[in-house]
Amino acid sequence: MSVTGNLNQIKSLLPDNVKLVVVTKTHPTEIIMEAYKAGQRHFGENKVQELTNKALQLPADIKWHMIGHLQTNKVKHVIPFVSLIQGVDSYRLLQVINKEAEKCRLVVDCLLQIHIATESTKFGFTVTELTDLLNNENIFALTHVRICGLMGMASFSDDYNQVRSEFKVLKKLFDWLKDNQFKDQFHFNILSMGMSGDYNIAIEEGSTLIRIGSAIFGER
Ligand SMILES: *Cc1c(COP(=O)(O)O)cnc(C)c1O
């Protein structure tokens, strides 16, 4: 099926409370424009240079999501273009985003990435690291970042029970934070989980934002 066909099919089956980020990494601007013309506005990239290049060439009303691992020395390049930084995986990175956002007089929306998969190659805070951070640092003193929720990637696995149990861990942590540390933070309402291979399970487990690439554009 075409990009537009795939996109419309996925969108037609999404519950109202679940938003879609179309992941465009490796794909040229002409193909991205097909999704744009079909009404899509939220796109995700995992490399700073690719995101900024595409942002400069494509329509200005696109909301760009940085979904990959972000190095602190690249933060300043991405800040002017990014709408949501999904992969915040250290306090140091959060501090740098805050500092660079302040220079640009912006408040940048971020998600904390949580390591839920079995693969050690994936990034993110462990649950313990996150609770330690929240106990030891006043992240709410960083006034140029706004933490809007959590992001996680499940194991790359055919074992759907495994994948489901990882999403459950993330959802439970999200709900707990929402009721405790983030109780008065009304913008803390995004749970980004689910990709092409597992988004149906993620939605069943409470995802509010899915990140889909290959199910729309084909294999990279
Ligand atoms: C590439 C990527 C996706 C999309 O993966 P697909 O399997 O192509 O849908 C989602 N999230 C992150 C963090 C990615 O790097």
Coordinates of N, CA and C and ligand atoms in Angstrom, one line a residue:
M1 N 0.9 -1.2 0.0 CA 0.0 0.0 0.0 C 0.9 1.3 0.0
S2 N 0.3 2.4 -0.3 CA 1.0 3.6 -0.4 C 1.3 4.2 1.0
V3 N 2.2 5.2 1.1 CA 2.4 5.8 2.4 C 1.1 6.4 3.0
T4 N 0.3 7.1 2.1 CA -0.9 7.6 2.5 C -1.9 6.6 3.0
G5 N -2.0 5.5 2.2 CA -2.9 4.4 2.6 C -2.5 3.8 3.9
N6 N -1.2 3.5 4.1 CA -0.8 2.9 5.4 C -1.1 3.9 6.5
L7 N -0.8 5.1 6.3 CA -1.0 6.1 7.4 C -2.5 6.2 7.8
N8 N -3.3 6.3 6.7 CA -4.7 6.4 7.0 C -5.3 5.2 7.7
Q9 N -4.8 4.0 7.3 CA -5.3 2.8 7.9 C -4.9 2.8 9.4
I10 N -3.7 3.1 9.7 CA -3.2 3.1 11.1 C -4.0 4.1 11.9
K11 N -4.2 5.3 11.4 CA -4.9 6.4 12.1 C -6.4 6.0 12.3
S12 N -7.0 5.3 11.3 CA -8.4 5.0 11.5 C -8.7 4.1 12.6
L13 N -7.6 3.3 13.0 CA -7.8 2.3 14.1 C -7.3 2.8 15.5
L14 N -6.8 4.1 15.5 CA -6.3 4.6 16.8 C -7.4 5.1 17.7
P15 N -7.4 4.7 19.0 CA -8.3 5.4 19.9 C -8.0 6.9 20.0
D16 N -9.1 7.7 20.3 CA -8.9 9.1 20.3 C -7.8 9.7 21.2
N17 N -7.5 9.0 22.3 CA -6.5 9.5 23.2 C -5.1 9.1 22.8
V18 N -4.9 8.4 21.7 CA -3.6 8.0 21.3 C -3.1 8.8 20.1
K19 N -2.0 9.5 20.2 CA -1.4 10.3 19.1 C -0.3 9.5 18.4
L20 N -0.1 9.9 17.2 CA 0.8 9.2 16.3 C 2.0 10.2 15.9
V21 N 3.2 9.7 16.2 CA 4.4 10.3 15.6 C 4.9 9.4 14.5
V22 N 5.0 10.0 13.3 CA 5.5 9.2 12.1 C 7.1 9.4 12.1
V23 N 7.7 8.2 12.2 CA 9.2 8.2 12.3 C 9.8 8.2 10.9
T24 N 10.5 9.3 10.6 CA 11.0 9.5 9.2 C 12.5 9.3 9.0
K25 N 13.2 8.8 10.0 CA 14.6 8.6 9.9 C 15.0 7.8 8.6
T26 N 16.0 8.2 7.9 CA 16.5 7.6 6.7 C 15.7 7.9 5.5
H27 N 14.5 8.5 5.6 CA 13.6 8.7 4.5 C 13.7 10.1 3.9
P28 N 13.7 10.2 2.6 CA 13.9 11.6 2.0 C 12.7 12.4 2.2
T29 N 12.9 13.7 2.0 CA 11.8 14.7 2.2 C 10.6 14.5 1.3
E30 N 10.8 14.0 0.1 CA 9.7 13.9 -0.8 C 8.7 12.9 -0.3
I31 N 9.2 11.8 0.3 CA 8.3 10.8 0.9 C 7.6 11.3 2.2
I32 N 8.4 12.1 2.9 CA 7.8 12.7 4.1 C 6.6 13.6 3.8
M33 N 6.8 14.3 2.6 CA 5.7 15.2 2.2 C 4.4 14.5 1.8
E34 N 4.5 13.2 1.5 CA 3.3 12.4 1.2 C 2.5 12.3 2.5
A35 N 3.2 12.1 3.6 CA 2.5 12.0 4.9 C 2.0 13.4 5.3
Y36 N 2.8 14.4 5.1 CA 2.4 15.7 5.4 C 1.1 16.1 4.7
K37 N 1.1 15.8 3.4 CA -0.1 16.1 2.6 C -1.4 15.4 3.0
A38 N -1.1 14.2 3.6 CA -2.3 13.5 4.2 C -2.7 14.0 5.5
G39 N -2.1 15.1 6.0 CA -2.5 15.7 7.2 C -1.6 15.5 8.4
Q40 N -0.6 14.6 8.3 CA 0.3 14.3 9.4 C 1.2 15.5 9.8
R41 N 1.3 15.9 11.1 CA 2.2 17.0 11.4 C 3.3 16.6 12.4
H42 N 3.1 15.5 13.1 CA 4.2 15.1 14.1 C 5.1 14.1 13.5
F43 N 6.4 14.4 13.4 CA 7.4 13.5 12.8 C 8.5 13.3 13.8
G44 N 9.1 12.1 13.7 CA 10.2 11.8 14.6 C 11.5 11.5 13.9
E45 N 12.6 11.9 14.4 CA 14.0 11.6 13.9 C 14.8 11.2 15.1
N46 N 15.9 10.4 14.8 CA 16.8 10.0 15.9 C 18.2 10.6 15.8
K47 N 18.4 11.4 14.8 CA 19.7 12.1 14.7 C 19.5 13.6 14.6
V48 N 20.4 14.3 15.3 CA 20.2 15.8 15.3 C 20.4 16.4 13.9
Q49 N 21.4 16.0 13.2 CA 21.7 16.6 11.9 C 20.6 16.3 10.9
E50 N 20.1 15.1 10.9 CA 19.0 14.7 10.0 C 17.7 15.5 10.4
L51 N 17.5 15.6 11.6 CA 16.3 16.4 12.1 C 16.4 17.8 11.6
T52 N 17.5 18.5 11.9 CA 17.6 19.9 11.5 C 17.6 20.1 10.0
N53 N 18.3 19.3 9.3 CA 18.3 19.4 7.8 C 16.9 19.3 7.3
K54 N 16.1 18.3 7.8 CA 14.7 18.1 7.3 C 13.8 19.3 7.7
A55 N 14.1 19.7 9.0 CA 13.2 20.8 9.5 C 13.4 22.1 8.6
L56 N 14.6 22.3 8.2 CA 14.9 23.5 7.3 C 14.2 23.4 6.0
Q57 N 14.1 22.1 5.5 CA 13.6 22.0 4.1 C 12.0 21.8 4.1
L58 N 11.5 21.4 5.2 CA 10.0 21.0 5.2 C 9.2 22.1 5.8
P59 N 7.9 22.0 5.6 CA 7.0 23.1 6.2 C 7.2 23.4 7.6
A60 N 7.1 24.7 8.0 CA 7.4 25.1 9.3 C 6.4 24.7 10.4
D61 N 5.2 24.2 10.0 CA 4.2 23.8 11.0 C 4.4 22.4 11.4
I62 N 5.4 21.7 10.9 CA 5.7 20.3 11.4 C 6.2 20.4 12.8
K63 N 5.8 19.5 13.7 CA 6.3 19.3 15.0 C 7.3 18.2 15.0
W64 N 8.5 18.5 15.3 CA 9.6 17.5 15.3 C 9.9 16.9 16.6
H65 N 9.9 15.6 16.7 CA 10.2 14.9 17.9 C 11.6 14.3 17.8
M66 N 12.5 14.5 18.8 CA 13.8 13.9 18.8 C 13.6 12.6 19.6
I67 N 13.7 11.5 18.9 CA 13.4 10.2 19.6 C 14.6 9.4 19.9
G68 N 15.8 9.8 19.4 CA 17.0 9.0 19.6 C 17.8 9.5 20.8
H69 N 18.9 8.8 21.0 CA 19.8 9.2 22.1 C 20.4 10.6 21.7
L70 N 20.4 11.5 22.6 CA 20.8 12.9 22.4 C 22.1 13.2 23.2
Q71 N 23.2 13.5 22.4 CA 24.4 13.9 23.1 C 24.4 15.3 23.6
T72 N 25.0 15.6 24.7 CA 24.9 16.9 25.3 C 25.4 18.0 24.4
N73 N 26.5 17.7 23.7 CA 27.1 18.7 22.8 C 26.3 19.0 21.6
K74 N 25.2 18.2 21.3 CA 24.4 18.5 20.2 C 23.0 19.2 20.6
V75 N 22.8 19.4 21.9 CA 21.6 19.9 22.3 C 21.3 21.3 21.7
K76 N 22.3 22.1 21.7 CA 22.1 23.5 21.2 C 21.6 23.6 19.7
H77 N 22.1 22.6 19.0 CA 21.7 22.5 17.5 C 20.2 22.2 17.3
V78 N 19.7 21.3 18.2 CA 18.4 20.8 18.0 C 17.3 21.7 18.6
I79 N 17.7 22.4 19.7 CA 16.7 23.2 20.5 C 15.8 24.1 19.6
P80 N 16.4 24.8 18.6 CA 15.5 25.7 17.9 C 14.4 25.0 17.0
F81 N 14.6 23.7 16.8 CA 13.7 23.0 15.8 C 12.8 22.0 16.5
V82 N 13.1 21.6 17.7 CA 12.4 20.5 18.3 C 11.2 20.8 19.1
S83 N 10.1 20.0 19.0 CA 8.9 20.2 19.7 C 8.8 19.4 21.0
L84 N 9.4 18.2 20.9 CA 9.4 17.3 22.1 C 10.7 16.4 22.0
I85 N 11.5 16.5 23.1 CA 12.7 15.6 23.2 C 12.3 14.4 24.0
Q86 N 12.2 13.3 23.3 CA 11.6 12.1 23.9 C 12.6 11.2 24.7
G87 N 13.9 11.4 24.4 CA 14.9 10.4 24.9 C 15.8 11.0 26.0
V88 N 15.2 11.7 27.0 CA 16.1 12.2 28.0 C 16.4 11.1 29.0
D89 N 17.7 10.8 29.0 CA 18.2 9.6 29.8 C 19.2 9.9 30.8
S90 N 19.4 11.2 31.1 CA 20.3 11.5 32.2 C 20.0 12.9 32.8
Y91 N 20.3 13.1 34.1 CA 20.1 14.4 34.7 C 21.0 15.4 34.0
R92 N 22.2 15.0 33.7 CA 23.2 15.9 33.0 C 22.5 16.5 31.7
L93 N 21.9 15.6 30.9 CA 21.3 16.0 29.7 C 20.1 17.0 29.9
L94 N 19.4 16.7 31.0 CA 18.3 17.6 31.3 C 18.8 19.0 31.7
Q95 N 19.9 19.0 32.4 CA 20.5 20.3 32.8 C 21.0 21.1 31.6
V96 N 21.6 20.3 30.6 CA 22.1 21.0 29.4 C 20.9 21.5 28.6
I97 N 19.9 20.7 28.4 CA 18.7 21.2 27.7 C 18.1 22.4 28.3
N98 N 18.1 22.4 29.7 CA 17.5 23.6 30.4 C 18.4 24.8 30.1
K99 N 19.7 24.7 30.1 CA 20.6 25.8 29.9 C 20.5 26.4 28.5
E100 N 20.4 25.5 27.5 CA 20.4 25.9 26.1 C 19.0 26.5 25.8
A101 N 18.0 25.9 26.4 CA 16.6 26.5 26.2 C 16.5 27.9 26.8
E102 N 17.1 28.1 27.9 CA 17.1 29.4 28.5 C 17.8 30.4 27.6
K103 N 18.9 30.1 27.0 CA 19.5 31.0 26.1 C 18.6 31.4 24.9
C104 N 17.8 30.4 24.5 CA 16.8 30.7 23.4 C 15.5 31.2 23.9
R105 N 15.4 31.5 25.2 CA 14.2 31.9 25.8 C 13.0 31.0 25.5
L106 N 13.3 29.7 25.6 CA 12.3 28.7 25.4 C 12.1 27.8 26.6
V107 N 10.9 27.2 26.6 CA 10.7 26.1 27.6 C 10.5 24.8 26.7
V108 N 11.4 23.9 26.9 CA 11.4 22.7 26.0 C 10.7 21.5 26.6
D109 N 9.7 20.9 25.9 CA 9.0 19.8 26.4 C 9.9 18.5 26.3
C110 N 9.9 17.7 27.3 CA 10.8 16.5 27.3 C 10.0 15.3 27.9
L111 N 10.5 14.1 27.5 CA 10.0 12.9 28.1 C 11.2 12.2 28.7
L112 N 11.1 11.6 29.9 CA 12.2 10.8 30.5 C 12.1 9.4 29.9
Q113 N 13.3 9.0 29.4 CA 13.3 7.6 28.8 C 13.6 6.6 29.8
I114 N 12.8 5.5 29.9 CA 13.0 4.5 30.9 C 13.5 3.2 30.2
H115 N 14.5 2.6 30.8 CA 15.0 1.3 30.2 C 14.1 0.2 30.7
I116 N 13.3 -0.3 29.8 CA 12.4 -1.4 30.2 C 12.7 -2.7 29.5
A117 N 13.6 -2.7 28.4 CA 13.9 -3.9 27.6 C 15.0 -4.7 28.2
T118 N 15.1 -5.9 27.7 CA 16.2 -6.8 28.2 C 17.5 -6.4 27.6
E119 N 17.5 -5.9 26.4 CA 18.8 -5.5 25.7 C 19.5 -4.4 26.4
S120 N 20.8 -4.6 26.7 CA 21.5 -3.5 27.4 C 21.9 -2.4 26.4
T121 N 21.7 -2.6 25.1 CA 22.1 -1.6 24.2 C 21.1 -0.4 24.2
K122 N 19.9 -0.6 24.7 CA 18.9 0.4 24.7 C 19.2 1.4 25.9
F123 N 18.8 2.7 25.7 CA 19.1 3.8 26.6 C 18.0 3.9 27.6
G124 N 18.2 4.7 28.6 CA 17.2 5.1 29.5 C 17.5 4.9 31.0
F125 N 16.8 5.6 31.9 CA 16.9 5.4 33.3 C 16.3 4.0 33.7
T126 N 17.0 3.3 34.6 CA 16.3 2.2 35.3 C 15.3 2.9 36.3
V127 N 14.4 2.1 36.7 CA 13.4 2.6 37.7 C 14.1 3.1 39.0
T128 N 15.1 2.4 39.4 CA 15.9 2.8 40.6 C 16.6 4.1 40.3
E129 N 17.2 4.2 39.2 CA 17.9 5.5 38.8 C 17.0 6.7 38.8
L130 N 15.8 6.5 38.3 CA 14.9 7.6 38.2 C 14.4 8.0 39.6
T131 N 14.1 7.0 40.5 CA 13.6 7.3 41.8 C 14.7 8.0 42.6
D132 N 16.0 7.5 42.4 CA 17.1 8.2 43.1 C 17.2 9.7 42.6
L133 N 17.1 9.9 41.3 CA 17.2 11.2 40.8 C 16.1 12.1 41.4
L134 N 14.9 11.6 41.4 CA 13.8 12.4 41.9 C 13.9 12.7 43.4
N135 N 14.5 11.8 44.1 CA 14.8 12.0 45.5 C 15.9 13.0 45.8
N136 N 16.9 13.0 44.9 CA 18.1 13.8 45.2 C 18.2 15.1 44.5
E137 N 17.5 15.3 43.4 CA 17.6 16.6 42.7 C 16.2 17.2 42.6
N138 N 16.2 18.5 42.6 CA 14.9 19.2 42.4 C 14.8 19.5 40.9
I139 N 14.3 18.5 40.1 CA 14.2 18.7 38.7 C 13.2 19.8 38.3
F140 N 12.3 20.1 39.3 CA 11.3 21.2 39.0 C 11.9 22.6 39.1
A141 N 13.2 22.6 39.6 CA 13.9 23.9 39.6 C 14.4 24.3 38.2
L142 N 14.4 23.3 37.3 CA 14.9 23.6 35.9 C 13.7 24.2 35.2
T143 N 13.6 25.5 35.1 CA 12.4 26.1 34.6 C 12.3 26.2 33.1
H144 N 13.3 25.8 32.4 CA 13.3 25.9 30.9 C 13.1 24.5 30.3
V145 N 12.8 23.5 31.1 CA 12.3 22.2 30.6 C 11.0 21.9 31.3
R146 N 10.2 21.2 30.6 CA 8.9 20.8 31.1 C 8.8 19.3 30.9
I147 N 8.7 18.5 31.9 CA 8.7 17.0 31.8 C 7.3 16.6 31.6
C148 N 7.0 16.1 30.4 CA 5.6 15.8 30.0 C 5.2 14.3 30.0
G149 N 6.2 13.5 30.5 CA 5.8 12.1 30.6 C 7.0 11.2 30.4
L150 N 6.8 10.0 30.0 CA 7.8 8.9 29.9 C 7.8 8.3 28.5
M151 N 9.0 7.8 28.1 CA 9.1 7.1 26.9 C 9.9 5.8 27.1
G152 N 9.5 4.7 26.4 CA 10.3 3.5 26.5 C 10.1 2.6 25.3
M153 N 11.1 1.8 25.1 CA 11.1 0.8 24.0 C 11.2 -0.6 24.6
A154 N 10.3 -1.4 24.2 CA 10.2 -2.8 24.7 C 11.3 -3.6 24.0
S155 N 11.6 -4.8 24.5 CA 12.6 -5.7 23.8 C 12.2 -6.0 22.4
F156 N 13.1 -6.1 21.5 CA 12.9 -6.5 20.1 C 12.7 -8.0 20.2
S157 N 11.5 -8.5 20.3 CA 11.2 -9.9 20.6 C 9.9 -10.4 20.0
D158 N 9.8 -11.6 19.6 CA 8.5 -12.2 19.2 C 7.7 -12.7 20.4
D159 N 8.3 -12.6 21.6 CA 7.6 -13.0 22.8 C 6.7 -11.9 23.3
Y160 N 5.4 -12.0 22.9 CA 4.5 -10.9 23.2 C 4.2 -10.7 24.6
N161 N 4.3 -11.8 25.4 CA 4.1 -11.7 26.8 C 5.2 -10.9 27.5
Q162 N 6.5 -11.1 26.9 CA 7.6 -10.3 27.4 C 7.4 -8.8 27.1
V163 N 7.0 -8.5 25.9 CA 6.8 -7.1 25.5 C 5.7 -6.5 26.3
R164 N 4.6 -7.2 26.5 CA 3.5 -6.7 27.2 C 3.9 -6.4 28.7
S165 N 4.7 -7.3 29.3 CA 5.0 -7.1 30.7 C 6.0 -5.9 30.8
E166 N 6.8 -5.6 29.8 CA 7.6 -4.4 29.8 C 6.8 -3.2 29.7
F167 N 5.8 -3.2 28.9 CA 4.9 -2.0 28.8 C 4.1 -1.8 30.1
K168 N 3.8 -2.9 30.7 CA 3.1 -2.8 32.0 C 3.9 -2.1 33.1
V169 N 5.2 -2.4 33.1 CA 6.2 -1.8 34.0 C 6.2 -0.3 33.8
L170 N 6.2 0.1 32.5 CA 6.3 1.5 32.2 C 5.0 2.2 32.6
K171 N 3.9 1.6 32.3 CA 2.6 2.2 32.6 C 2.4 2.4 34.1
K172 N 2.9 1.4 34.9 CA 2.8 1.5 36.3 C 3.6 2.6 36.9
L173 N 4.8 2.7 36.4 CA 5.7 3.8 36.8 C 5.1 5.1 36.5
F174 N 4.6 5.3 35.3 CA 3.9 6.5 34.8 C 2.8 6.9 35.8
D175 N 1.9 6.0 36.0 CA 0.8 6.2 36.9 C 1.2 6.6 38.3
W176 N 2.3 6.0 38.8 CA 2.8 6.2 40.1 C 3.4 7.7 40.2
L177 N 4.1 8.0 39.2 CA 4.7 9.4 39.1 C 3.6 10.4 39.1
K178 N 2.6 10.1 38.3 CA 1.5 11.1 38.1 C 0.8 11.3 39.4
D179 N 0.7 10.3 40.2 CA 0.0 10.4 41.5 C 0.9 10.9 42.6
N180 N 2.2 11.0 42.4 CA 3.2 11.4 43.4 C 4.0 12.6 43.0
Q181 N 5.2 12.4 42.6 CA 6.1 13.5 42.3 C 5.5 14.5 41.3
F182 N 4.7 14.0 40.3 CA 4.2 14.9 39.3 C 2.7 15.3 39.5
K183 N 2.3 15.1 40.8 CA 0.8 15.2 41.1 C 0.3 16.6 40.6
D184 N 1.1 17.7 40.8 CA 0.6 19.0 40.5 C 1.0 19.4 39.1
Q185 N 1.6 18.5 38.3 CA 2.2 18.9 37.0 C 1.2 18.4 35.9
F186 N 0.3 19.3 35.5 CA -0.8 18.8 34.7 C -0.4 18.4 33.3
H187 N 0.8 19.0 32.9 CA 1.3 18.6 31.6 C 1.9 17.2 31.6
F188 N 2.1 16.6 32.7 CA 2.7 15.3 32.8 C 1.6 14.3 32.3
N189 N 1.5 14.1 31.0 CA 0.3 13.2 30.6 C 0.7 12.4 29.3
I190 N 2.0 12.3 28.9 CA 2.3 11.6 27.7 C 3.0 10.3 28.1
L191 N 2.5 9.2 27.6 CA 3.2 7.9 27.8 C 3.5 7.4 26.4
S192 N 4.8 7.6 26.0 CA 5.2 7.2 24.6 C 5.7 5.8 24.6
M193 N 4.9 4.9 24.1 CA 5.4 3.5 23.9 C 4.6 2.9 22.7
G194 N 5.4 2.0 22.0 CA 4.8 1.3 20.9 C 5.4 1.8 19.6
M195 N 5.9 0.8 18.8 CA 6.5 1.0 17.4 C 5.8 0.1 16.5
S196 N 6.3 0.0 15.2 CA 5.5 -0.7 14.2 C 5.1 -2.2 14.7
G197 N 6.1 -2.8 15.3 CA 5.9 -4.2 15.7 C 5.1 -4.5 16.9
D198 N 4.9 -3.5 17.7 CA 4.2 -3.7 19.0 C 3.2 -2.7 19.5
Y199 N 2.8 -1.8 18.5 CA 2.0 -0.7 19.0 C 0.6 -1.1 19.5
N200 N 0.1 -2.2 18.9 CA -1.2 -2.6 19.4 C -1.2 -3.1 20.9
I201 N -0.1 -3.8 21.2 CA 0.0 -4.2 22.6 C 0.2 -2.9 23.5
A202 N 1.1 -2.0 23.0 CA 1.3 -0.8 23.8 C 0.0 0.0 24.0
I203 N -0.8 0.1 23.0 CA -2.1 0.8 23.2 C -3.0 0.1 24.3
E204 N -3.0 -1.2 24.2 CA -3.8 -2.0 25.2 C -3.3 -1.7 26.6
E205 N -1.9 -1.5 26.7 CA -1.3 -1.3 28.0 C -1.3 0.2 28.4
G206 N -1.9 1.1 27.6 CA -2.0 2.5 28.1 C -1.2 3.5 27.4
S207 N -0.6 3.2 26.3 CA 0.2 4.2 25.6 C -0.7 5.4 25.1
T208 N -0.2 6.6 25.1 CA -0.9 7.7 24.6 C -0.2 8.3 23.4
L209 N 1.0 7.7 23.0 CA 1.8 8.2 21.9 C 2.6 7.1 21.3
I210 N 2.3 6.8 20.0 CA 3.1 5.7 19.4 C 4.0 6.3 18.3
R211 N 5.1 5.6 18.1 CA 6.1 6.1 17.1 C 6.3 5.1 16.0
I212 N 5.8 5.4 14.8 CA 5.7 4.4 13.8 C 6.5 4.8 12.5
G213 N 7.4 3.9 12.1 CA 8.2 4.2 10.9 C 7.9 3.1 9.8
S214 N 8.4 1.9 10.0 CA 8.3 0.9 8.9 C 6.9 0.5 8.6
A215 N 6.0 0.5 9.5 CA 4.6 0.2 9.1 C 4.0 1.2 8.1
I216 N 4.6 2.3 8.0 CA 4.1 3.4 7.1 C 5.0 3.4 5.8
F217 N 6.3 3.4 6.0 CA 7.2 3.6 4.9 C 7.8 2.3 4.3
G218 N 7.6 1.2 5.0 CA 8.2 -0.1 4.6 C 9.6 -0.2 5.4
E219 N 10.2 -1.3 5.2 CA 11.5 -1.6 5.9 C 12.5 -0.6 5.5
R220 N 13.4 -0.1 6.5 CA 14.5 0.8 6.2 C 15.6 0.0 5.7
Ligands
LIG1 C1 13.1 3.9 14.6 C2 12.4 4.1 15.9 C3 11.0 4.0 15.9 C4 10.2 3.4 14.8 O1 10.5 2.1 14.5 P1 9.6 1.2 13.5 O2 9.8 -0.1 13.9 O3 10.2 1.5 12.1 O4 8.2 1.7 13.6 C5 10.4 4.3 17.1 N1 11.0 4.7 18.2 C6 12.4 4.9 18.2 C7 13.1 5.4 19.4 C8 13.1 4.6 17.0 O5 14.4 4.8 17.0

